[in-house]
Coordinates of N, CA and C in Angstrom, one line a residue:
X8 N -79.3 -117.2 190.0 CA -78.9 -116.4 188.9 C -77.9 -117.2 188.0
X9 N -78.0 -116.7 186.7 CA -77.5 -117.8 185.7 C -76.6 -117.1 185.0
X10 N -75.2 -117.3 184.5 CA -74.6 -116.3 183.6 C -73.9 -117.4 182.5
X11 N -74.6 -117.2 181.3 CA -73.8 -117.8 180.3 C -73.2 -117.7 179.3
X12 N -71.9 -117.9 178.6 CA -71.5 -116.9 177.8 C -70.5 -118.4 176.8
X13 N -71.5 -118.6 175.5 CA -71.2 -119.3 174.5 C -70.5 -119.0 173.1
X14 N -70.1 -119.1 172.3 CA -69.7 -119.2 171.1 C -70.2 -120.2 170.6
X15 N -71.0 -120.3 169.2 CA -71.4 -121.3 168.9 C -71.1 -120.8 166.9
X16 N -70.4 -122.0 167.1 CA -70.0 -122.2 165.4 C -70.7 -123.8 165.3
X17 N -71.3 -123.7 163.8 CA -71.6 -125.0 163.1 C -71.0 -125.5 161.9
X18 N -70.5 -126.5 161.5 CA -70.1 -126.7 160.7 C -71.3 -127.4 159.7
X19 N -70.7 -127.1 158.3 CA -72.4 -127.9 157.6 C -71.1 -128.6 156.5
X20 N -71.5 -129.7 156.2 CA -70.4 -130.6 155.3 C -71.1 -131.3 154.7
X21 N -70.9 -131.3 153.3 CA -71.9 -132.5 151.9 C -71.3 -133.4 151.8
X22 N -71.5 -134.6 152.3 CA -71.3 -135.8 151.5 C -71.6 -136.5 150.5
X23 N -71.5 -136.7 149.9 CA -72.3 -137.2 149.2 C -73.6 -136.7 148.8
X24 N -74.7 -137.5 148.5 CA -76.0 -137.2 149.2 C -76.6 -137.2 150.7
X25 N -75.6 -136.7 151.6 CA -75.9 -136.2 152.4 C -75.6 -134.9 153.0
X26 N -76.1 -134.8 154.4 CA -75.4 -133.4 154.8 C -75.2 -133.8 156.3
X27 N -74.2 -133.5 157.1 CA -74.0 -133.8 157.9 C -73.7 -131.9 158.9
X28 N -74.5 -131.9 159.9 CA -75.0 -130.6 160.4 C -74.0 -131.0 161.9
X29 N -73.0 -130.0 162.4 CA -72.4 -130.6 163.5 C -72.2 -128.9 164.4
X30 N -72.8 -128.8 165.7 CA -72.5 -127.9 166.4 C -71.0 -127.8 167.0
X31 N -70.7 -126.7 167.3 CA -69.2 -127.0 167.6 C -69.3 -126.1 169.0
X32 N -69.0 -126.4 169.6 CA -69.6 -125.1 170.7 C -68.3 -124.9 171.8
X33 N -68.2 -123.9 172.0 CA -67.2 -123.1 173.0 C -67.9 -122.5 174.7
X34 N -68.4 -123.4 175.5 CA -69.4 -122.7 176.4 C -68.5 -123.3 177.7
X35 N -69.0 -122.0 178.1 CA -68.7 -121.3 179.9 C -69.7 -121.5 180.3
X36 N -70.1 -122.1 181.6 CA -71.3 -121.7 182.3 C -70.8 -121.6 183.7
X37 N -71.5 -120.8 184.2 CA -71.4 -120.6 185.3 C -72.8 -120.2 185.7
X38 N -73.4 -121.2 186.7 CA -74.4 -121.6 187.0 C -74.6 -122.0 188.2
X39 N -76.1 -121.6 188.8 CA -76.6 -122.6 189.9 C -78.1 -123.4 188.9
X40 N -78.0 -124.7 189.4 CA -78.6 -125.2 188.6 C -78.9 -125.4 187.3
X41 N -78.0 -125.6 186.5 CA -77.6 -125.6 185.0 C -77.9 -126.7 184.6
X42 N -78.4 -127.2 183.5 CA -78.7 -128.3 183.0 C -77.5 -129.0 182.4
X43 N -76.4 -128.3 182.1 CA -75.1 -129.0 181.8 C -75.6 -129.4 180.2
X44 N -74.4 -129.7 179.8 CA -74.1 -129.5 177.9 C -74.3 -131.5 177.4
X45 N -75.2 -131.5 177.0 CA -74.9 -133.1 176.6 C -74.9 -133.0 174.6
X46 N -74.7 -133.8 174.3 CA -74.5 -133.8 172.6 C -75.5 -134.8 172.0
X47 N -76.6 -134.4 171.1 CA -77.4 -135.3 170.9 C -77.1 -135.4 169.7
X48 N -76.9 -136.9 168.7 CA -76.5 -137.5 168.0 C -78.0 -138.2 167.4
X49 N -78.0 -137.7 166.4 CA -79.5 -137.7 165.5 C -79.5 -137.9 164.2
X50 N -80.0 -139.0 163.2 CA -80.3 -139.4 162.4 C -81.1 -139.2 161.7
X51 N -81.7 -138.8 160.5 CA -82.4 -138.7 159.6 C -82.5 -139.7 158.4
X52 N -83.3 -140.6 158.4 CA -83.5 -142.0 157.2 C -84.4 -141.2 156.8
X53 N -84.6 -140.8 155.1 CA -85.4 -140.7 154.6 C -84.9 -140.4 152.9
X54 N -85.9 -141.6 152.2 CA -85.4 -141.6 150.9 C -85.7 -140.2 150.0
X55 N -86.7 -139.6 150.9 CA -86.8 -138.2 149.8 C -86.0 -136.9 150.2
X56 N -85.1 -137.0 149.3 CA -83.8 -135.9 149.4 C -85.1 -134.8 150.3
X57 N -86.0 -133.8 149.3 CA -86.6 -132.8 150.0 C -87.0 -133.0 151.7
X58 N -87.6 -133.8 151.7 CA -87.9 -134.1 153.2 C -86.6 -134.6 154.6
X59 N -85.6 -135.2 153.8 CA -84.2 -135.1 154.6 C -84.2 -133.8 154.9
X60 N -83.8 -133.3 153.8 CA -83.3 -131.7 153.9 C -84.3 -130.6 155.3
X61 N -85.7 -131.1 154.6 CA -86.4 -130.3 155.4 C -87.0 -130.2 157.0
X62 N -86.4 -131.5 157.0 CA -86.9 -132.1 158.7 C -85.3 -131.8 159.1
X63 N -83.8 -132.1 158.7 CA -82.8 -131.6 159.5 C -82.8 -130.1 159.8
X64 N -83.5 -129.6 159.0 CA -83.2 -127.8 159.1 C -84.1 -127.3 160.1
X65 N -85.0 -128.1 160.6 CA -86.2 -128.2 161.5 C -85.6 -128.7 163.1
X66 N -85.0 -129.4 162.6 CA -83.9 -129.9 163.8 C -83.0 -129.1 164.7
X67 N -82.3 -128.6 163.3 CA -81.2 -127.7 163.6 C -81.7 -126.5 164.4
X68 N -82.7 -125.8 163.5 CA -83.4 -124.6 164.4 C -84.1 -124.6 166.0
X69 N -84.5 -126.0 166.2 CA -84.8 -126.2 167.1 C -83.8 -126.1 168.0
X70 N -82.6 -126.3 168.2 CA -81.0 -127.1 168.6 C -80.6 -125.5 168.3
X71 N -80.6 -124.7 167.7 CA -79.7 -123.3 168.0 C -80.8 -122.4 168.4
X72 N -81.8 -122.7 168.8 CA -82.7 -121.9 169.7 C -82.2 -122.4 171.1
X73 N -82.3 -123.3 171.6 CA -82.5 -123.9 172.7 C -80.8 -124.1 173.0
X74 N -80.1 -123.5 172.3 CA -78.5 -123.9 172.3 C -78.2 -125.5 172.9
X75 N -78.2 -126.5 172.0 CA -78.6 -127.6 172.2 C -77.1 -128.1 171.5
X76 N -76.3 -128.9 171.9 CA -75.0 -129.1 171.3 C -75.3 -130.9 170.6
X77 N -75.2 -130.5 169.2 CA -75.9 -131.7 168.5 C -75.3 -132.1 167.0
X78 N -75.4 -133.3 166.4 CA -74.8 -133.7 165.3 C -75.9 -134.6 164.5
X79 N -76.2 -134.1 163.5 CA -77.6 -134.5 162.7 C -76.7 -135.3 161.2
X80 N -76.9 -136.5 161.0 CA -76.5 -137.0 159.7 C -77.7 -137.7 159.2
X81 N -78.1 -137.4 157.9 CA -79.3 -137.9 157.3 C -78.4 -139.0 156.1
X82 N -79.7 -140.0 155.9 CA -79.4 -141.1 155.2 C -80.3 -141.5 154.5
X83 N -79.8 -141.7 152.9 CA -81.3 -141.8 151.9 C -81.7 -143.3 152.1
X84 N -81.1 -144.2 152.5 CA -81.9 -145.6 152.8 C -81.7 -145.8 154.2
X85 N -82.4 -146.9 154.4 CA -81.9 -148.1 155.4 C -81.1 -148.6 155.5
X86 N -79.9 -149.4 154.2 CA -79.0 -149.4 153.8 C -78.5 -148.9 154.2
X87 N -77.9 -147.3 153.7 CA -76.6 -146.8 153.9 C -76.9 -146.2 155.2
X88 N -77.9 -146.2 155.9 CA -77.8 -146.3 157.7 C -77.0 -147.4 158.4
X89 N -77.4 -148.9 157.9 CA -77.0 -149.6 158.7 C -75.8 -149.8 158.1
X90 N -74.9 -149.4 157.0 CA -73.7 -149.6 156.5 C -72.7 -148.5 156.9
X91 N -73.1 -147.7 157.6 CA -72.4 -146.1 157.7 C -72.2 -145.9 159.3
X92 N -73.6 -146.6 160.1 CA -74.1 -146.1 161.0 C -73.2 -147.1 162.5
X93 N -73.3 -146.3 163.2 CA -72.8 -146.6 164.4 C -74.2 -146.8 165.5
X94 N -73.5 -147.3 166.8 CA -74.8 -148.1 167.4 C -75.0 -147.3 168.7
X95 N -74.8 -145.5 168.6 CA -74.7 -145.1 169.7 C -75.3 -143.7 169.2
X96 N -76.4 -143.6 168.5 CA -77.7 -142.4 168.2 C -78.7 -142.6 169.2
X97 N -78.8 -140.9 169.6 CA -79.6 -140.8 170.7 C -81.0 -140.7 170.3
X98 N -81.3 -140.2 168.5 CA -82.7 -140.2 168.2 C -82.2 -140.3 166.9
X99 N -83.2 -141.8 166.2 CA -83.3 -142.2 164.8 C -84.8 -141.5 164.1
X100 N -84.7 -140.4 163.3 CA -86.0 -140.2 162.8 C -86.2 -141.0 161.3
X101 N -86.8 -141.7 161.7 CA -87.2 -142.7 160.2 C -88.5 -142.7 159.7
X102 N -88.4 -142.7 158.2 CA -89.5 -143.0 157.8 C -90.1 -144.2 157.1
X103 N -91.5 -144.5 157.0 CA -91.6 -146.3 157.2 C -91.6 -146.3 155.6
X104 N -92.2 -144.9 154.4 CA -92.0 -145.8 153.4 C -90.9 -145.6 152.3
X105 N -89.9 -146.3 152.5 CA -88.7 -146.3 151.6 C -88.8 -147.3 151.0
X106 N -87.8 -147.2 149.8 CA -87.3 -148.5 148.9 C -86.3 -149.3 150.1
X107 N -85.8 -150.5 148.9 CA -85.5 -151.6 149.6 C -85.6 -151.6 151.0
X108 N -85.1 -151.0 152.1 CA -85.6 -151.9 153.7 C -87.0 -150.5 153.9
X109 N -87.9 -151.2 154.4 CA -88.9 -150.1 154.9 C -88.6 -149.7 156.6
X110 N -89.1 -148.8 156.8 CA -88.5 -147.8 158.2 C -89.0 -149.2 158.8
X111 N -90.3 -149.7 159.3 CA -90.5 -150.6 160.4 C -89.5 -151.9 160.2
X112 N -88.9 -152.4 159.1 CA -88.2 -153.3 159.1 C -86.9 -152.9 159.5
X113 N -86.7 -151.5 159.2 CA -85.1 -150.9 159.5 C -85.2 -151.2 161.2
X114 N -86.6 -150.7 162.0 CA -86.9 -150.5 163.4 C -86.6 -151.6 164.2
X115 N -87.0 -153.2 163.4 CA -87.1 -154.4 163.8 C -85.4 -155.0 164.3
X116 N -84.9 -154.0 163.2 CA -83.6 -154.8 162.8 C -82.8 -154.1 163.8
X117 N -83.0 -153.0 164.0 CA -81.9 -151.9 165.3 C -82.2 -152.5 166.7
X118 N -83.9 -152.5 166.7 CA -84.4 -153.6 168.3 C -83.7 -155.1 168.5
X119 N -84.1 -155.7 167.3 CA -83.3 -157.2 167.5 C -81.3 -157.0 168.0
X120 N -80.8 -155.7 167.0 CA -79.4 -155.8 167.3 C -79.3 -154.9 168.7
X121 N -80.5 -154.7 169.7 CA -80.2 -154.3 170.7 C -79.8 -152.5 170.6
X122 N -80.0 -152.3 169.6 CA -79.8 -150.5 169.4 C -81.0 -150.0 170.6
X123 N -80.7 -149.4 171.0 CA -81.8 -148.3 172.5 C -81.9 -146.6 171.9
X124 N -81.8 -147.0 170.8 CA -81.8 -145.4 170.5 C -83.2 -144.9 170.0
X125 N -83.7 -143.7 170.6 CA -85.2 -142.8 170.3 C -85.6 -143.1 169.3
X126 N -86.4 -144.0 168.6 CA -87.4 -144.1 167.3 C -88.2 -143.2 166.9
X127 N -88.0 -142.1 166.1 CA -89.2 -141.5 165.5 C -89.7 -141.8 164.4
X128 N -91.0 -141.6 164.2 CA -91.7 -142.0 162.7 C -91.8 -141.2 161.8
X129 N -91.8 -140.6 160.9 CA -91.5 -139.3 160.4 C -92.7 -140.0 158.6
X130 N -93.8 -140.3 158.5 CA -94.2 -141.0 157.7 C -95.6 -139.7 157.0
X131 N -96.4 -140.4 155.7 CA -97.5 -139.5 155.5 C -98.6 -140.4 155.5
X132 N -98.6 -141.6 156.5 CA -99.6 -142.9 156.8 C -100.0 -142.7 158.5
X133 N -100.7 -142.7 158.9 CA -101.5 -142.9 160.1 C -101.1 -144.5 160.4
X134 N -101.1 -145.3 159.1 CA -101.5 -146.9 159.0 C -100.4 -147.3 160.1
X135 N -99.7 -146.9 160.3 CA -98.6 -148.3 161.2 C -98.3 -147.3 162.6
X136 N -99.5 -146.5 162.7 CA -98.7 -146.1 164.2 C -99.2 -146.5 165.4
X137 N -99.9 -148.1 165.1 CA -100.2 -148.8 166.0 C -99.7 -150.2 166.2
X138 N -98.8 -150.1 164.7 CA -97.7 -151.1 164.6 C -96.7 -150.3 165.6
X139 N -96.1 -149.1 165.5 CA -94.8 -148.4 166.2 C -94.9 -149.1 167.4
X140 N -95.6 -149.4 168.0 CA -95.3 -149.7 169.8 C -94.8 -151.2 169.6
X141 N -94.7 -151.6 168.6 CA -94.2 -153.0 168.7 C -92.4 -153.0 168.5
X142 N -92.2 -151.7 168.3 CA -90.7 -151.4 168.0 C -90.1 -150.4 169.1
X143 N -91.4 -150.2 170.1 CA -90.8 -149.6 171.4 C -90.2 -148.1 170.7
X144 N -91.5 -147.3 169.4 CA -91.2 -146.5 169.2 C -91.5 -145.4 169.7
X145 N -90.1 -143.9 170.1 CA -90.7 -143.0 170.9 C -91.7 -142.1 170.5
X146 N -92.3 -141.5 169.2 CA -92.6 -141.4 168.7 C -93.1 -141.4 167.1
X147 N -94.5 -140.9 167.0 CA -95.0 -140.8 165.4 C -95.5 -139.5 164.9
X148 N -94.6 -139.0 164.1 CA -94.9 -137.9 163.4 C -95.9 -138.2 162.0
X149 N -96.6 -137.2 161.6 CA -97.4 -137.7 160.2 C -96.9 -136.2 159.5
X150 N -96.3 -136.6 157.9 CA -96.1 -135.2 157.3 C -96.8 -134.5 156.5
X151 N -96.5 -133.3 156.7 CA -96.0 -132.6 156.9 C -96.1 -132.2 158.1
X152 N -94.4 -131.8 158.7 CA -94.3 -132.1 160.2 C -94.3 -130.4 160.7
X153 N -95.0 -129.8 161.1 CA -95.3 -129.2 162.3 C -94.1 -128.8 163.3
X154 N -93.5 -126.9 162.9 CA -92.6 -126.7 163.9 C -92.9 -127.3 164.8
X155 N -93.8 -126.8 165.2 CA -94.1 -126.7 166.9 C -94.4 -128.3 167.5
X156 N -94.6 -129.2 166.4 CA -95.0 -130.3 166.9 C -93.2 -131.0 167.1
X157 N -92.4 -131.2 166.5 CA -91.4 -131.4 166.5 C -90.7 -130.8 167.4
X158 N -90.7 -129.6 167.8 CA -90.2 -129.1 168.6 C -90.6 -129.6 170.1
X159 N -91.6 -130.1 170.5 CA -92.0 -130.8 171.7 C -91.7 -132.5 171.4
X160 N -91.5 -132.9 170.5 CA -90.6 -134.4 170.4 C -89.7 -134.0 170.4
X161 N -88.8 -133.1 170.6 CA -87.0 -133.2 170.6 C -87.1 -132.9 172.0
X162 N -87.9 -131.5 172.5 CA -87.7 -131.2 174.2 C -88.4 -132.7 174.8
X163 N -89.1 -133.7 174.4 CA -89.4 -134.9 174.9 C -88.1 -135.8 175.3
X164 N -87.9 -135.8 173.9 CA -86.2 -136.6 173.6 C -85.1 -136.1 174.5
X165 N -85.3 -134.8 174.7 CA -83.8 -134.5 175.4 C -84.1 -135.1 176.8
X166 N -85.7 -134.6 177.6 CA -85.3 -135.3 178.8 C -84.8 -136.2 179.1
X167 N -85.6 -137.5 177.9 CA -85.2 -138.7 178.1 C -84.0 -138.9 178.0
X168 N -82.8 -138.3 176.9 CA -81.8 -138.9 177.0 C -80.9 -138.3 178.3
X169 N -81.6 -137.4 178.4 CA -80.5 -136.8 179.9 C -80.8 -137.6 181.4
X170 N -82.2 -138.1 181.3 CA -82.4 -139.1 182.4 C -82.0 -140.7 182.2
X171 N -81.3 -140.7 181.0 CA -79.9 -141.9 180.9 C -78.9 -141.8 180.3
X172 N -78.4 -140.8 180.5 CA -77.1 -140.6 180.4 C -76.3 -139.8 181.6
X173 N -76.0 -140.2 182.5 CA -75.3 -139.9 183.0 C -73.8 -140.3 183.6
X174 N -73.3 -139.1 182.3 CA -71.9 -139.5 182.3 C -71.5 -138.4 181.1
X175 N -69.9 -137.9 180.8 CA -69.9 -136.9 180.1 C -68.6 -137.4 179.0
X176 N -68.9 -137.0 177.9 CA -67.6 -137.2 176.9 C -66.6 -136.4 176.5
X177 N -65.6 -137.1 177.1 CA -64.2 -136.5 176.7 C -63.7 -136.8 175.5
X178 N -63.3 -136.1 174.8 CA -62.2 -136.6 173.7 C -61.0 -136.0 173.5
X179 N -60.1 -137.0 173.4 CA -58.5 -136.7 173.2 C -58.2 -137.0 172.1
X180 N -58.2 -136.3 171.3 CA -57.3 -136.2 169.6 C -58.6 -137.5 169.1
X181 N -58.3 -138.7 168.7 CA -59.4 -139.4 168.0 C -59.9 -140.1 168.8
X182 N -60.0 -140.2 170.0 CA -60.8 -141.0 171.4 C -61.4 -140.7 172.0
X183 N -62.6 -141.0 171.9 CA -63.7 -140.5 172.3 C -64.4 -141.6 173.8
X184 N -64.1 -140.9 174.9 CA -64.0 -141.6 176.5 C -65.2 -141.0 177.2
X185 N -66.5 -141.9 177.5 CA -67.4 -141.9 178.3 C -66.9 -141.9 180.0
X186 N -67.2 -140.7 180.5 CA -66.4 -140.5 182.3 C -67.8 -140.9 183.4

């Protein structure tokens, strides 16, 4: 028997041209067999403002159904991914055709720097998703993207990152300590 008893506030914040979506969560569990609270840290590359917008909100719903404790920042290039971006995203949803860096070249460049973080393709081409395995991507979406299809890539994603991550994060005022 399971008893759970959460508060869940989100914060939503504009940047710029972005939006940055952050769960804030307050949870008790008290559990036999609980899957325990992990924080999935998720990206959105995509140069078309509508389709950022519309794949994080797709995210999000997924993540407050499933009470999923999570932090979504979308980014209109490649560029201001790898200029903004940190090297510890548990799932990059990219898409391949952007101005200046294109998503497979963004992909090459995260693999070469050793980034291990979930590759999705989030594209309206079939054409390169037999290129993706060359970037050890986890998956390929074709758009328009499909609740329900997305919704079985993130429950994909979560297993995976929960079967390597084991370890939990504390933070003390600005320090953020893997235990």
């Amino acid at each position: 028997k399971q008893i759970l008893l959460q508060k869940i506030c989100y914060n939503k914040e504009n940047k710029g041209n972005r939006t940055i979506y952050s769960l804030i969560p307050i949870m008790h569990r008290l559990a036999c067999g609980s899957k325990g609270a992990i924080v999935m840290k998720i990206a959105v590359i995509d140069d078309s403002a509508e389709d950022r917008k519309q794949l994080a909100e797709k995210i999000q719903n997924f993540c407050l159904r499933e009470s999923l404790i999570y932090e979504i920042r979308s980014f209109s290039s490649g560029n201001e991914f790898l200029q903004a971006s940190r090297a510890d995203w548990d799932i990059i949803f990219l898409d391949i055709f952007m101005n200046e860096i294109d998503g497979m070249t963004l992909a090459r460049t995260l693999r070469g720097n050793n980034v291990h973080s979930l590759i999705v393709f989030t594209t309206s081409s079939r054409d390169y998703a037999i290129e993706s395995y060359d970037v050890r991507a986890f998956h390929y979406l074709v758009k328009p993207i499909p609740q329900d299809k997305l919704d079985e890539v993130l429950r994909l994603s979560e297993k995976s990152i929960r079967s390597r991550n084991h370890y939990i994060e504390v933070k003390e005022g600005r320090i953020m300590a893997r235990v």
